[in-house]
CSV table of C-alpha atoms and ligand atoms in Angstrom, one decimal:
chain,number,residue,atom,x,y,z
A,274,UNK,CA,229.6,58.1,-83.8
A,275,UNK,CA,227.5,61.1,-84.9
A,276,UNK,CA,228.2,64.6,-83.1
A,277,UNK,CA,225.2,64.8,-81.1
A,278,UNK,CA,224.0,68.4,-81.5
A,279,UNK,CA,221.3,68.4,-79.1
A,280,UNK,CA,222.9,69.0,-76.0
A,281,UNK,CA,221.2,65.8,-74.4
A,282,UNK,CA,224.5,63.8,-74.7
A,283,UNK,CA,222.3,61.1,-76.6
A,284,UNK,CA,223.4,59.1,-78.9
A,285,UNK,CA,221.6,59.3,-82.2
A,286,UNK,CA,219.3,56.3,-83.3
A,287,UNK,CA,221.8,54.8,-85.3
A,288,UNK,CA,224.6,54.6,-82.6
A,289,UNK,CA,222.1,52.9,-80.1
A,290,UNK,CA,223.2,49.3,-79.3
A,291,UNK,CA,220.5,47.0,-80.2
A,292,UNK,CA,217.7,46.0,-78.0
A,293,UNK,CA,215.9,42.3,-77.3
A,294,UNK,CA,213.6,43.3,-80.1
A,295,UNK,CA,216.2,43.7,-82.4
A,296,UNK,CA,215.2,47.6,-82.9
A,297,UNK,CA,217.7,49.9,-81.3
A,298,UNK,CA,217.1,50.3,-77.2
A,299,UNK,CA,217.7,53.4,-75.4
A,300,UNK,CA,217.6,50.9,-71.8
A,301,UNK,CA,220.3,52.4,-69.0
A,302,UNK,CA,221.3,55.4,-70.7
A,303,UNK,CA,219.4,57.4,-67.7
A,304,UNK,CA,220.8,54.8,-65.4
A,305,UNK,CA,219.7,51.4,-64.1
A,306,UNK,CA,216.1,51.2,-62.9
A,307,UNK,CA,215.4,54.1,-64.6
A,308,UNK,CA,211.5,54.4,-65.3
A,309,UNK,CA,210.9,58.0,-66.5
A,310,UNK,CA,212.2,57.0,-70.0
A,311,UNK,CA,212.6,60.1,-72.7
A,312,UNK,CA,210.5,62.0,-70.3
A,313,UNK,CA,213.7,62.7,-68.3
A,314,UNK,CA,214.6,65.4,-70.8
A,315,UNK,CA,212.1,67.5,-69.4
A,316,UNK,CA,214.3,69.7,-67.1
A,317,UNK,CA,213.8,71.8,-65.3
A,318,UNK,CA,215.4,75.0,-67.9
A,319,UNK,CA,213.5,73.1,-70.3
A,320,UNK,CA,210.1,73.7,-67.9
A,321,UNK,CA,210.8,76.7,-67.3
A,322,UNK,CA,211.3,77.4,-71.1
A,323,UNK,CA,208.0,75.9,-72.1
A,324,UNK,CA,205.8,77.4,-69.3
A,325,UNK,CA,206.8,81.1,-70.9
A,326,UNK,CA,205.1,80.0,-74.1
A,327,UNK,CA,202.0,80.9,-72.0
A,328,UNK,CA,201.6,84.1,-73.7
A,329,UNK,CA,197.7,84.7,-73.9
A,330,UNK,CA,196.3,82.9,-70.9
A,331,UNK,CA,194.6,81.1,-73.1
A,332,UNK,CA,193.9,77.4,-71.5
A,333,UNK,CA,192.9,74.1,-73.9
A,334,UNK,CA,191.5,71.3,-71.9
A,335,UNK,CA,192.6,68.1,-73.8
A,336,UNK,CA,190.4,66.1,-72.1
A,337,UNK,CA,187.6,64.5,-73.8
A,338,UNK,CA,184.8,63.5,-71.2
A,339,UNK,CA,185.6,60.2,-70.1
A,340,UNK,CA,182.5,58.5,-71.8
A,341,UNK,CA,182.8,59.8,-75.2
A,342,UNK,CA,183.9,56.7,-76.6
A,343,UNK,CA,181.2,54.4,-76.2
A,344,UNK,CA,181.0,52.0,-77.6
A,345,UNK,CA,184.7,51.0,-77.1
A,346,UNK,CA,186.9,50.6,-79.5
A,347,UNK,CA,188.5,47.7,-77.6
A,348,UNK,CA,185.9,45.5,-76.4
A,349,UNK,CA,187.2,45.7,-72.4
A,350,UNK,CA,187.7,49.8,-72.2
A,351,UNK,CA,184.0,49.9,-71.6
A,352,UNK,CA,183.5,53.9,-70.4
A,353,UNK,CA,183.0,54.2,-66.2
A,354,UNK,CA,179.2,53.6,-65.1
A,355,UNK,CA,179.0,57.2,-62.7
A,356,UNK,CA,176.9,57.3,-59.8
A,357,UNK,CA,176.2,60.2,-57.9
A,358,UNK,CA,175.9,58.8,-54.0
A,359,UNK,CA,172.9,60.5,-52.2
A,360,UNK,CA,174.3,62.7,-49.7
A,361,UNK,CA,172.6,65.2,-47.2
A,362,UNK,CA,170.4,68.2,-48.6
A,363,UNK,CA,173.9,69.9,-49.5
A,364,UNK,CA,176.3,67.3,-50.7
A,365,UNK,CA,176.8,64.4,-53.0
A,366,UNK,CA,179.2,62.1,-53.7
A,367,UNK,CA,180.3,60.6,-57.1
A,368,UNK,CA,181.6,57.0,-57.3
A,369,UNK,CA,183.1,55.5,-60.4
A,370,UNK,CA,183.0,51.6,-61.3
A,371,UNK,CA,184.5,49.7,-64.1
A,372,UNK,CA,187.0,52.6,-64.7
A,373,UNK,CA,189.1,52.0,-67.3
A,374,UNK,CA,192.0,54.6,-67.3
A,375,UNK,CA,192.8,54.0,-71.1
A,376,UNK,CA,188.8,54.6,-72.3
A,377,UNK,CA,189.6,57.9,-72.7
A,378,UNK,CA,192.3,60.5,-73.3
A,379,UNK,CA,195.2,58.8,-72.0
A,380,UNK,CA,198.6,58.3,-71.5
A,381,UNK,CA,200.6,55.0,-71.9
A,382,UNK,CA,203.2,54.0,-69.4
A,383,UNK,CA,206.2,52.0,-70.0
A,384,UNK,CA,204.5,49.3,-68.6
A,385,UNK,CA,201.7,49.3,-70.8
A,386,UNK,CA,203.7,47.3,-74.1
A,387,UNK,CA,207.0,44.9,-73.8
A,388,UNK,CA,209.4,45.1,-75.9
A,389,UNK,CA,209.3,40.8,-76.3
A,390,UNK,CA,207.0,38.9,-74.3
A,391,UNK,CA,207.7,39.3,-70.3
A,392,UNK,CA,210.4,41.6,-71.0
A,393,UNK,CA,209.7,45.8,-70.6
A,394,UNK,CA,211.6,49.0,-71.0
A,395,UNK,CA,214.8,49.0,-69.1
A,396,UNK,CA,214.4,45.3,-68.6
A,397,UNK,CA,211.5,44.8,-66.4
A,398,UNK,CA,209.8,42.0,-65.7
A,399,UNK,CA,205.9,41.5,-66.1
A,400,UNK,CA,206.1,40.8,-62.2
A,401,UNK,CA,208.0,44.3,-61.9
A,402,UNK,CA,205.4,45.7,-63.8
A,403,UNK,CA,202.5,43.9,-61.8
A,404,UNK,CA,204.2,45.0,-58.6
A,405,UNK,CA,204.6,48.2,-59.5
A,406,UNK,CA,208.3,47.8,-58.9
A,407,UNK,CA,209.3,49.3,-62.2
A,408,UNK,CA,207.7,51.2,-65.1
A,409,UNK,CA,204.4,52.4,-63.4
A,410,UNK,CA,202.5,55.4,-64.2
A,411,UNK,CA,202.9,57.0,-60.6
A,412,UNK,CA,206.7,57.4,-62.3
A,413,UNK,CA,205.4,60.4,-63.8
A,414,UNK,CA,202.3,61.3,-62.1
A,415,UNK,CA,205.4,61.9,-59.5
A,416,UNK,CA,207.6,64.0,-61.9
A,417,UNK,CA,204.5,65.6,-63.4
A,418,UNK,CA,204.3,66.2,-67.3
A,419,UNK,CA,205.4,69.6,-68.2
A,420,UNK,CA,207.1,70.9,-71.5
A,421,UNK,CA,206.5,72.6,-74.6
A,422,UNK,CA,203.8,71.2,-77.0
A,423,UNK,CA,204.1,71.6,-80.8
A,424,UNK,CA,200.7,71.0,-82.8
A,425,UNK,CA,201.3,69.6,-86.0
A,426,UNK,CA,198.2,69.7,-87.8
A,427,UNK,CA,198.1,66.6,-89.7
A,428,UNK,CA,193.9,67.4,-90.4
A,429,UNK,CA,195.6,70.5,-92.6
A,430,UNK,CA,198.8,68.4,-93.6
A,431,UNK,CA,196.9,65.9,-95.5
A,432,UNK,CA,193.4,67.2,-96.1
A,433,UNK,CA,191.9,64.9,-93.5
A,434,UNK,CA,188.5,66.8,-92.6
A,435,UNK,CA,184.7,67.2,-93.5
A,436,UNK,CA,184.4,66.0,-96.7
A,437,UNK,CA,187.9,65.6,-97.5
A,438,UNK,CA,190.2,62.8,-98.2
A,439,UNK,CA,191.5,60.9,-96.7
A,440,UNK,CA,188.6,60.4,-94.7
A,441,UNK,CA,188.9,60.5,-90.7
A,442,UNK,CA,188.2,57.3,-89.4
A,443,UNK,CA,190.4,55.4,-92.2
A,444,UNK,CA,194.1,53.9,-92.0
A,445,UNK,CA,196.5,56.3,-93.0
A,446,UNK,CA,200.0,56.2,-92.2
A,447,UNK,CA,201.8,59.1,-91.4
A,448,UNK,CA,205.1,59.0,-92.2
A,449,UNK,CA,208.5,60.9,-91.7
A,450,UNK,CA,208.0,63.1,-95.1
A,451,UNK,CA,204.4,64.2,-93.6
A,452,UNK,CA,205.8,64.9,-90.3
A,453,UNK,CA,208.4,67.2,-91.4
A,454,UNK,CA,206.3,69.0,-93.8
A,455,UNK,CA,203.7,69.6,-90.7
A,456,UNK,CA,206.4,70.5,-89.0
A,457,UNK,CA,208.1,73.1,-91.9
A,458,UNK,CA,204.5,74.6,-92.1
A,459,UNK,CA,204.9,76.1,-88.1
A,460,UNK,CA,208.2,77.4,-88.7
A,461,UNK,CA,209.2,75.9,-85.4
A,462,UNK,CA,211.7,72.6,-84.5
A,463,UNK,CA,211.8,70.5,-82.1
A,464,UNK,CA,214.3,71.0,-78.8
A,465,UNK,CA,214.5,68.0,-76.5
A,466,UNK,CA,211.7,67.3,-74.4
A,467,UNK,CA,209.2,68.3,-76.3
A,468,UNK,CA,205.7,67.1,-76.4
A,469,UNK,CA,204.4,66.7,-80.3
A,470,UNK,CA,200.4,66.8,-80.7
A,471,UNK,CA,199.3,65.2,-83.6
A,472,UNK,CA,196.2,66.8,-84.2
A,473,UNK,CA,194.0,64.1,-87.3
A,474,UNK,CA,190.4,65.6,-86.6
A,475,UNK,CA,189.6,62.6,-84.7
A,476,UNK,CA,187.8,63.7,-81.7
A,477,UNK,CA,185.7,66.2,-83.3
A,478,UNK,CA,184.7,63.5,-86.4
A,479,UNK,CA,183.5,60.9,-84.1
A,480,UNK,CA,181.4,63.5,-81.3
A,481,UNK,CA,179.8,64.1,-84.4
A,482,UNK,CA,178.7,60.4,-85.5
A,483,UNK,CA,175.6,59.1,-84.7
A,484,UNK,CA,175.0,55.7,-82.8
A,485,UNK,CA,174.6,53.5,-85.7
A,486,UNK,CA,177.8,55.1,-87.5
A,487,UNK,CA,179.5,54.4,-84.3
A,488,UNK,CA,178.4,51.2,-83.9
A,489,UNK,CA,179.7,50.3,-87.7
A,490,UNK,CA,183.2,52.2,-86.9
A,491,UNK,CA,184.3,50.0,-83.9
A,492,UNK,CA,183.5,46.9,-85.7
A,493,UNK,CA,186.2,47.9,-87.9
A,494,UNK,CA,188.9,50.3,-86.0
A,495,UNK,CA,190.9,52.6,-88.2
A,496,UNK,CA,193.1,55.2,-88.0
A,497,UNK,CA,195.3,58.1,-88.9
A,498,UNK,CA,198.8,57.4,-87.2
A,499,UNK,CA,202.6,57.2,-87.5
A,500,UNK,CA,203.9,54.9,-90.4
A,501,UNK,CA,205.1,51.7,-89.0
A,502,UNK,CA,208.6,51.5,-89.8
A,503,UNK,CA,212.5,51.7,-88.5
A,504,UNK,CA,212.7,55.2,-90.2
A,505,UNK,CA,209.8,56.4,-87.9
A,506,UNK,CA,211.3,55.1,-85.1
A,507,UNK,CA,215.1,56.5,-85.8
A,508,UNK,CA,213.4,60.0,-86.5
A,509,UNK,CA,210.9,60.6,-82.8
A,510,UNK,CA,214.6,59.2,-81.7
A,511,UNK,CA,216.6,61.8,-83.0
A,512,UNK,CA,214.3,64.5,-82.3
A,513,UNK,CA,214.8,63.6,-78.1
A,514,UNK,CA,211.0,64.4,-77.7
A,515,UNK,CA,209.7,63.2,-74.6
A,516,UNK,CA,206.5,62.1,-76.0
A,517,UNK,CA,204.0,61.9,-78.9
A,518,UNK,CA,200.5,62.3,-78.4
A,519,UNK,CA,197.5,62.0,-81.3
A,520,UNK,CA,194.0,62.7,-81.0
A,521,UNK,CA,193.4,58.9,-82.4
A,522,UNK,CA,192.8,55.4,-81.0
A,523,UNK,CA,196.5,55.1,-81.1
A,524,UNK,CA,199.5,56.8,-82.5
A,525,UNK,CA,200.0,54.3,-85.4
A,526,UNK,CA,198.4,53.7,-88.4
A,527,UNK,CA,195.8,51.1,-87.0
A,528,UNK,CA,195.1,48.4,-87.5
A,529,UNK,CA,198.9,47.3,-87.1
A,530,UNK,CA,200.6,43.8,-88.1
A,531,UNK,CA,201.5,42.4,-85.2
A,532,UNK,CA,202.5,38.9,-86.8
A,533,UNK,CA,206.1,37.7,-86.1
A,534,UNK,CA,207.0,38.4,-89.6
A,535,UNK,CA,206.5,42.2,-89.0
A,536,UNK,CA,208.0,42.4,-85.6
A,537,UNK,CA,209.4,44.8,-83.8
A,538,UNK,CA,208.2,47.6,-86.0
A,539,UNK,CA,205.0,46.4,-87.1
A,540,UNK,CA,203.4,47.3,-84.2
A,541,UNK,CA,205.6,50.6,-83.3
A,542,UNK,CA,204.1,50.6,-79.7
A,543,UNK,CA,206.6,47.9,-78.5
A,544,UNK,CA,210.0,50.0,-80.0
A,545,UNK,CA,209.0,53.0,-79.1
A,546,UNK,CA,207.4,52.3,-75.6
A,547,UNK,CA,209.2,48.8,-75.2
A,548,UNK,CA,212.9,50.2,-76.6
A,549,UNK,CA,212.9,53.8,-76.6
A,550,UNK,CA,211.0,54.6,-73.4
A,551,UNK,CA,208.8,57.2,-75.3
A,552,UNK,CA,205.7,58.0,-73.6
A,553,UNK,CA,202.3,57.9,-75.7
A,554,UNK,CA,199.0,59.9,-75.3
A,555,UNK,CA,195.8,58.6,-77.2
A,556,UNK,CA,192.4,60.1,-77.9
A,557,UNK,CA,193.2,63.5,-76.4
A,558,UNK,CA,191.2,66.4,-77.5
A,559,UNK,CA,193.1,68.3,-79.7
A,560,UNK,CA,190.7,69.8,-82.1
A,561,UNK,CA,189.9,73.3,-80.1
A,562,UNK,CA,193.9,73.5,-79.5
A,563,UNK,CA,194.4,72.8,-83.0
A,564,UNK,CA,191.8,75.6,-84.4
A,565,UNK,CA,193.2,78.2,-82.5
A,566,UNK,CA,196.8,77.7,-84.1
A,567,UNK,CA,195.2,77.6,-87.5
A,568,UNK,CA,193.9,81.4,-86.7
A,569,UNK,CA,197.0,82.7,-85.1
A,570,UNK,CA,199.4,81.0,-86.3
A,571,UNK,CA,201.8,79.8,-83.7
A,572,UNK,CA,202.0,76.4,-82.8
A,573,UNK,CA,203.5,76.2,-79.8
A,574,UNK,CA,202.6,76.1,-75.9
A,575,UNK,CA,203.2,74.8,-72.8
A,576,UNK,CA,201.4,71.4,-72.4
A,577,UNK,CA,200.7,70.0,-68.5
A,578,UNK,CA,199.8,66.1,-67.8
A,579,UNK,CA,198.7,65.6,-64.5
A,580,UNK,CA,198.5,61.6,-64.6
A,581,UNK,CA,196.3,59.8,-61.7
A,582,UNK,CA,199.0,58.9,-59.0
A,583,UNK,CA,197.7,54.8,-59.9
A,584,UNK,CA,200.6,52.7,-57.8
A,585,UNK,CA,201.9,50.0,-60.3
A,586,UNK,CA,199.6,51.5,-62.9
A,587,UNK,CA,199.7,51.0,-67.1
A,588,UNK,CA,197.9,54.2,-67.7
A,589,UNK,CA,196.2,57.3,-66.8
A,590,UNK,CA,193.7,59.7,-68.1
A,591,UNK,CA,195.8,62.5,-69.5
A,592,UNK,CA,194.5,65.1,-67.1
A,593,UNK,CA,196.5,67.6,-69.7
A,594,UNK,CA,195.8,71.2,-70.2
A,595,UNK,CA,197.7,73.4,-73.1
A,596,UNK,CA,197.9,76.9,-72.7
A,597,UNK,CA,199.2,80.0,-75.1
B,683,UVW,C1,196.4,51.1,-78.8
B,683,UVW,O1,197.4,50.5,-79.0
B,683,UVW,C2,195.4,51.1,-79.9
B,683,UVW,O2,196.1,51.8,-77.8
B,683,UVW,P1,196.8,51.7,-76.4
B,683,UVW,O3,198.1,52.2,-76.5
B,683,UVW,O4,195.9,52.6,-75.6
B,683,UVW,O5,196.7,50.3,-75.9
């Protein structure tokens, strides 16, 4: 058993008993039925600690509009067709249809990905998760999302940016060595419950493309992301962050191998959501965020999620604000 220094009385990655997927499963140890996952390490002293990071008053939405990504990368997240209702001479009303909560910035739930078929974090079923019984996003939309926010600024890490290589837009996987030297670079380390933003240039790359380029990009979806492997895995573990969140299609180097031959870490979604209860954010907007660390240096704030109260819902549009 390794002394576990981080005050969460967790056991480290390589102590965990091993889960259906064969990776190592982190189910019960916040108690049976549990569906707030790592998230649960956000305390309150560890709230309290992150919102005095707010030094400036400076506020980062990481929202991207909801129809940026159009057309979708995934043929079904189409973006939400937005009607505004007529009302009288001094009010309207806005209706959304075909509202996809993922088509945007977004946050995973531990529904979203199994850890084997039918079988979800903590040991849900699919009908638990169709229900709403276990695993839904209104888990945390109740909590709320609150902790401290690291940026590590992969764009800078590894050169990713106009003109540089590799190019935005292309599979590269991040792995632990890159991580840590992003992470070296803001002289900071992680405490349980943190939040780490992965910032890859994304957002800003593809605001900039034209329709054509866009059109040619989603034929062929690639990505900056986390290295798909057991080391990965053992090291977001060890750190007891609450949650990882890129400004990508998805937090793994994409496209991933999802055959049998690759599982469980081929496709790292189904340890790290399925196993580890880890929650994920996707396509958030962290290129503004991101620029202002590069000028003043610190990379830390206090990052707030407000997820959309969705009963027995799989995601949620971030709804996330960072502030310094
Ligand atoms: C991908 O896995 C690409 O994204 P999501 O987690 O939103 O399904």
């Amino acid at each position: 058993m390794r002394e576990d220094r981080t005050g969460t009385g967790l056991p480290a990655y390589r102590d965990l008993p091993r889960g259906v997927s064969g990776a190592g499963s982190g189910w019960g140890l916040f108690g049976d039925g549990d569906d707030l996952g790592l998230m649960n390490l956000q305390t309150p002293q560890r709230i309290v600690e992150a919102l005095r990071l707010a030094r400036r008053g400076e506020v980062f939405s990481l929202s991207a509009p909801l129809d940026l990504f159009d057309p979708p990368f995934f043929g079904q997240r189409t973006p939400p067709r937005h009607t505004i209702l007529p009302g009288s001479a001094r009010a309207f009303d806005d209706v959304l249809d075909n509202f996809y909560p993922q088509a945007s910035s977004q946050i995973d739930s531990l529904g979203h990905i199994g850890a084997a078929d039918g079988v979800f974090y903590g040991g849900a079923t699919a009908a638990e998760i169709r229900s709403g019984r276990r695993n839904s996003i209104d888990a945390w939309a109740t909590k709320g999302i609150v902790g401290r926010g690291i940026v590590l600024d992969m764009a800078q890490q590894l050169g990713m940016g106009p003109g540089g290589e590799p190019r935005v837009g292309t599979r590269v996987p991040i792995t632990v060595a890159d991580l840590e030297s992003a992470r070296a670079r803001t002289g900071l380390t992680f405490q349980p419950g943190d939040v780490m933003l992965l910032h890859t240039g994304f957002v800003d790359w593809w605001s900039a493309l034209g329709r054509d380029d866009r059109r040619a990009y989603v034929a062929d979806v690639r990505n900056a992301g986390l290295e798909q492997s057991e080391e990965m895995a053992e090291y977001l573990w060890d750190l007891h962050i609450s949650m990882v969140v890129v400004d990508n299609i998805a937090i793994e180097a994409w496209p991933p191998d999802q055959s049998e031959a690759a599982y469980p870490f081929g496709f790292l979604h189904t340890v790290l959501i399925g196993e580890l209860g880890l929650a994920l954010g996707e396509l958030w907007n962290l290129g503004p965020l991101a620029a202002d660390c590069r000028a003043d240096g610190v990379h830390e704030c206090a990052v707030i999620s407000a997820p959309i109260r969705t009963r027995a819902g799989v995601g949620s549009p971030a709804n996330a604000l960072a502030i310094k």
